[in-house]
Short mmCIF file of C-alpha atoms in Angstrom, two decimals:
data_model
loop_
_atom_site.label_atom_id
_atom_site.label_comp_id
_atom_site.label_asym_id
_atom_site.label_seq_id
_atom_site.Cartn_x
_atom_site.Cartn_y
_atom_site.Cartn_z
CA MET A 24 0.00 0.00 0.00
CA ASP A 25 1.54 3.30 -1.07
CA LEU A 26 1.21 6.68 0.71
CA ASN A 27 -1.68 7.89 -1.41
CA GLU A 28 -3.74 4.84 -0.63
CA MET A 29 -3.02 5.31 3.09
CA ASN A 30 -4.21 8.94 2.96
CA GLU A 31 -7.37 7.97 1.15
CA SER A 32 -7.99 5.25 3.69
CA TRP A 33 -7.86 7.47 6.84
CA GLN A 34 -9.76 10.26 5.09
CA THR A 35 -12.52 7.76 4.40
CA ASN A 36 -12.53 6.46 7.98
CA ALA A 37 -12.20 9.91 9.61
CA PRO A 38 -13.95 12.47 7.44
CA THR A 39 -14.20 15.05 10.24
CA LEU A 40 -10.47 14.97 10.85
CA ALA A 41 -9.78 15.10 7.15
CA ALA A 42 -11.98 18.19 6.77
CA MET A 43 -9.94 20.19 9.33
CA GLU A 44 -7.51 22.83 8.12
CA LYS A 45 -3.97 21.55 7.85
CA THR A 46 -2.18 23.77 10.41
CA ASN A 47 0.16 23.19 13.36
CA PRO A 48 -2.05 22.46 16.43
CA PHE A 49 0.71 23.26 18.95
CA THR A 50 1.88 26.69 20.04
CA VAL A 51 4.77 28.03 22.15
CA PRO A 52 5.06 31.30 24.09
CA GLU A 53 6.29 34.27 22.15
CA GLY A 54 10.11 34.56 22.23
CA TYR A 55 10.45 31.03 23.63
CA PHE A 56 13.19 29.93 21.28
CA GLY A 57 15.02 33.27 21.56
CA GLU A 58 15.64 32.71 25.33
CA LEU A 59 15.91 28.94 25.15
CA GLU A 60 19.70 28.90 24.85
CA GLU A 61 20.21 31.04 27.98
CA GLN A 62 17.77 28.96 30.02
CA ILE A 63 19.54 25.70 29.06
CA ALA A 64 22.96 27.17 29.94
CA GLY A 65 21.72 28.36 33.35
CA ARG A 66 20.35 24.93 34.25
CA ILE A 67 23.63 23.30 33.24
CA LYS A 68 25.57 25.59 35.59
CA ILE A 69 23.24 24.70 38.51
CA THR A 70 23.88 20.99 38.02
CA GLN A 71 27.64 21.62 38.19
CA PHE A 72 27.44 22.73 41.90
CA ASP A 73 28.36 20.15 44.55
CA ASN A 74 25.21 18.89 46.27
CA ASN A 75 26.93 19.10 49.68
CA GLN A 76 28.02 22.69 49.20
CA ALA A 77 26.05 25.26 51.24
CA LEU A 78 24.37 27.80 49.05
CA PHE A 79 23.76 30.32 51.86
CA THR A 80 26.10 31.63 54.53
CA THR A 81 25.54 33.35 57.88
CA PRO A 82 27.73 35.82 59.75
CA GLU A 83 30.29 34.42 62.18
CA GLY A 84 28.83 33.83 65.65
CA TYR A 85 25.28 34.43 64.39
CA PHE A 86 23.61 31.55 66.28
CA GLU A 87 25.62 32.14 69.48
CA SER A 88 24.06 35.59 69.94
CA LEU A 89 20.68 34.78 68.41
CA THR A 90 18.99 33.98 71.76
CA ASP A 91 20.06 37.25 73.34
CA LYS A 92 18.82 39.20 70.36
CA ILE A 93 15.39 37.56 70.48
CA VAL A 94 15.09 38.16 74.22
CA SER A 95 15.98 41.82 73.85
CA VAL A 96 13.40 42.31 71.10
CA THR A 97 10.48 40.47 72.76
CA ASN A 98 11.23 41.50 76.41
CA ILE A 99 11.23 37.85 77.44
CA GLY A 100 14.23 38.57 79.60
CA GLN A 101 11.95 40.29 82.14
CA LEU A 102 10.05 37.03 82.75
CA LYS A 103 12.98 34.65 82.64
CA PRO A 104 14.11 35.03 86.30
CA GLU A 105 10.54 34.32 87.51
CA GLN A 106 10.22 31.13 85.49
CA ASP A 107 12.76 29.34 87.66
CA SER A 108 10.85 30.02 90.90
CA GLY A 109 7.29 29.89 89.54
CA VAL A 110 5.09 32.63 88.14
CA PHE A 111 2.33 32.20 90.77
CA THR A 112 2.83 32.00 94.54
CA VAL A 113 0.68 31.04 97.54
CA PRO A 114 1.09 32.02 101.20
CA GLU A 115 3.39 29.88 103.29
CA ASN A 116 1.69 26.74 104.70
CA TYR A 117 -1.42 27.57 102.65
CA PHE A 118 -2.34 23.94 101.99
CA THR A 119 -1.57 22.86 105.54
CA GLY A 120 -4.90 22.40 107.32
CA LEU A 121 -6.84 23.63 104.27
CA GLU A 122 -9.35 20.80 104.53
CA GLU A 123 -10.12 21.64 108.15
CA LYS A 124 -10.57 25.32 107.33
CA ILE A 125 -13.09 24.48 104.62
CA LYS A 126 -15.05 22.19 106.95
CA ASN A 127 -15.12 24.86 109.66
CA ARG A 128 -16.61 27.36 107.21
CA LEU A 129 -19.22 24.94 105.90
CA GLU A 130 -20.52 23.82 109.31
CA PRO A 131 -22.03 27.22 110.28
CA LEU A 132 -23.78 27.39 106.91
CA ALA A 133 -25.35 23.96 107.42
CA THR A 134 -26.41 24.87 110.98
CA GLY A 135 -27.90 28.15 109.78
CA SER A 136 -30.02 26.39 107.15
CA ASP A 137 -31.46 24.00 109.76
CA SER A 138 -32.32 26.84 112.12
CA LYS A 139 -34.09 28.71 109.34
CA ILE A 140 -36.21 25.67 108.56
CA LYS A 141 -37.14 25.19 112.18
CA TYR A 142 -37.95 28.87 112.52
CA LEU A 143 -40.27 28.75 109.51
CA LEU A 144 -42.01 25.65 110.84
CA SER A 145 -42.55 27.25 114.24
CA ARG A 146 -44.03 30.35 112.63
CA TRP A 147 -46.40 28.25 110.55
CA THR A 148 -47.47 26.43 113.71
CA SER A 149 -48.21 29.69 115.49
CA TYR A 150 -50.14 30.98 112.48
CA ALA A 151 -52.19 27.78 112.41
CA ALA A 152 -52.98 28.09 116.12
CA ALA A 153 -54.08 31.70 115.72
CA ALA A 154 -56.20 30.72 112.72
CA CYS A 155 -57.93 27.95 114.71
CA ILE A 156 -58.81 30.31 117.55
CA THR A 157 -60.03 32.91 115.07
CA ALA A 158 -62.17 30.28 113.34
CA ILE A 159 -63.79 29.26 116.65
CA ILE A 160 -64.63 32.88 117.46
CA SER A 161 -65.96 33.51 113.93
CA PHE A 162 -68.21 30.47 113.97
CA GLY A 163 -69.45 31.45 117.40
CA ILE A 164 -70.41 34.92 116.15
CA TYR A 165 -72.09 33.46 113.06
CA PHE A 166 -74.28 31.03 114.98
CA ASN A 167 -75.06 33.45 117.82
CA SER A 168 -78.00 35.28 116.24
CA THR A 169 -80.52 33.37 118.43
CA GLY A 170 -78.33 32.26 121.34
CA ASN A 171 -78.43 33.13 124.99
CA ASN A 172 -75.57 35.43 126.01
CA ASN A 173 -75.82 34.57 129.69
CA ASP A 174 -75.44 30.82 129.06
CA ILE A 175 -72.45 31.41 126.76
CA GLU A 176 -70.71 33.56 129.36
CA ALA A 177 -71.24 30.87 131.93
CA GLN A 178 -69.70 28.20 129.66
CA ILE A 179 -66.69 30.31 128.73
CA ALA A 180 -66.11 31.32 132.33
CA GLN A 181 -65.48 27.64 133.12
CA ILE A 182 -62.54 27.39 130.62
CA PRO A 183 -59.25 27.95 132.47
CA ALA A 184 -57.62 31.07 131.09
CA GLU A 185 -54.18 29.71 132.07
CA ASP A 186 -54.54 26.86 129.59
CA ILE A 187 -55.18 29.27 126.72
CA VAL A 188 -52.31 31.54 127.77
CA ASP A 189 -49.87 28.61 128.08
CA TYR A 190 -50.87 27.34 124.65
CA LEU A 191 -50.31 30.73 123.03
CA GLN A 192 -46.95 31.18 124.72
CA LEU A 193 -45.74 27.79 123.47
CA TYR A 194 -46.89 28.01 119.84
CA SER A 195 -46.99 31.72 119.02
CA ASP A 196 -44.48 34.55 118.72
CA ALA A 197 -44.24 37.02 121.57
CA GLY A 198 -46.03 39.79 119.70
CA GLU A 199 -48.81 37.56 118.41
CA ALA A 200 -49.41 35.90 121.80
CA SER A 201 -49.72 39.18 123.64
CA ALA A 202 -52.20 40.53 121.11
CA ILE A 203 -54.40 37.43 121.28
CA ILE A 204 -54.24 37.28 125.08
CA GLU A 205 -55.42 40.88 125.32
CA ASN A 206 -58.41 40.00 123.14
CA LEU A 207 -59.17 36.98 125.30
CA GLU A 208 -59.00 38.98 128.50
CA ASP A 209 -61.41 41.50 127.01
CA GLY A 210 -64.07 38.79 126.67
CA SER A 211 -66.15 40.83 124.23
CA GLU A 212 -65.80 38.32 121.41
CA LEU A 213 -65.71 35.16 123.53
CA SER A 214 -69.04 36.14 125.04
CA LYS A 215 -70.61 35.65 121.64
CA LEU A 216 -69.53 32.01 121.16
CA SER A 217 -72.24 29.67 119.96
CA PRO A 218 -74.00 27.62 122.63
CA GLU A 219 -73.64 24.65 120.25
CA ILE A 220 -69.88 24.50 121.10
CA SER A 221 -69.82 22.60 124.35
CA GLU A 222 -67.27 22.88 127.12
CA GLN A 223 -66.15 19.30 126.48
CA GLU A 224 -65.31 20.05 122.81
CA ILE A 225 -63.23 23.06 123.78
CA GLU A 226 -61.37 21.05 126.45
CA GLN A 227 -60.68 18.27 123.93
CA TYR A 228 -59.26 20.81 121.47
CA LEU A 229 -56.96 22.23 124.14
CA GLU A 230 -55.80 18.76 125.23
CA LEU A 231 -54.88 17.86 121.64
CA ASN A 232 -52.89 21.03 121.01
CA LEU A 233 -51.27 21.73 124.38
#
């Protein structure tokens, strides 16, 4: 097969390629071949250097004084003496007995919380007692519209005043007890208690709460 037959063969098999313009598809930068000789000569000179030869040099004694130069620039020298003895300090014998000191400070706090709870409970008890007495007086006034005042006074006169005073002193604050006792001594409200509240019921109430 001669050259002409070969050309006809690939033109038949690749018509698109055959239809393309016959130009050089590769390009090079402008002036590439003009500087090519100098570039090749420069690379040859680089390969002639000994691989073990140092390309860069430093002044004599450069590394010996490098640390001092860095310290003088960054002011690290001011902190250097403190690094040997520690940057932070604590008082002498600070950790000796530290656990005991902490326990001694925590114990008063725990005791204070218990006393507050007891104090609140005692106040609630006194409030409840005052509320019970107030409820008895209120119900007595409500049911007294048709009662006999003389009979009520006779029943209340039989209740020992000492029992009521002792109860208030045990379960009420000083200010609250004195105020209630004054009202009891007055007798104006107790005289209106309902005759339906018997002496036995009042005594049972006092026995349960005294």
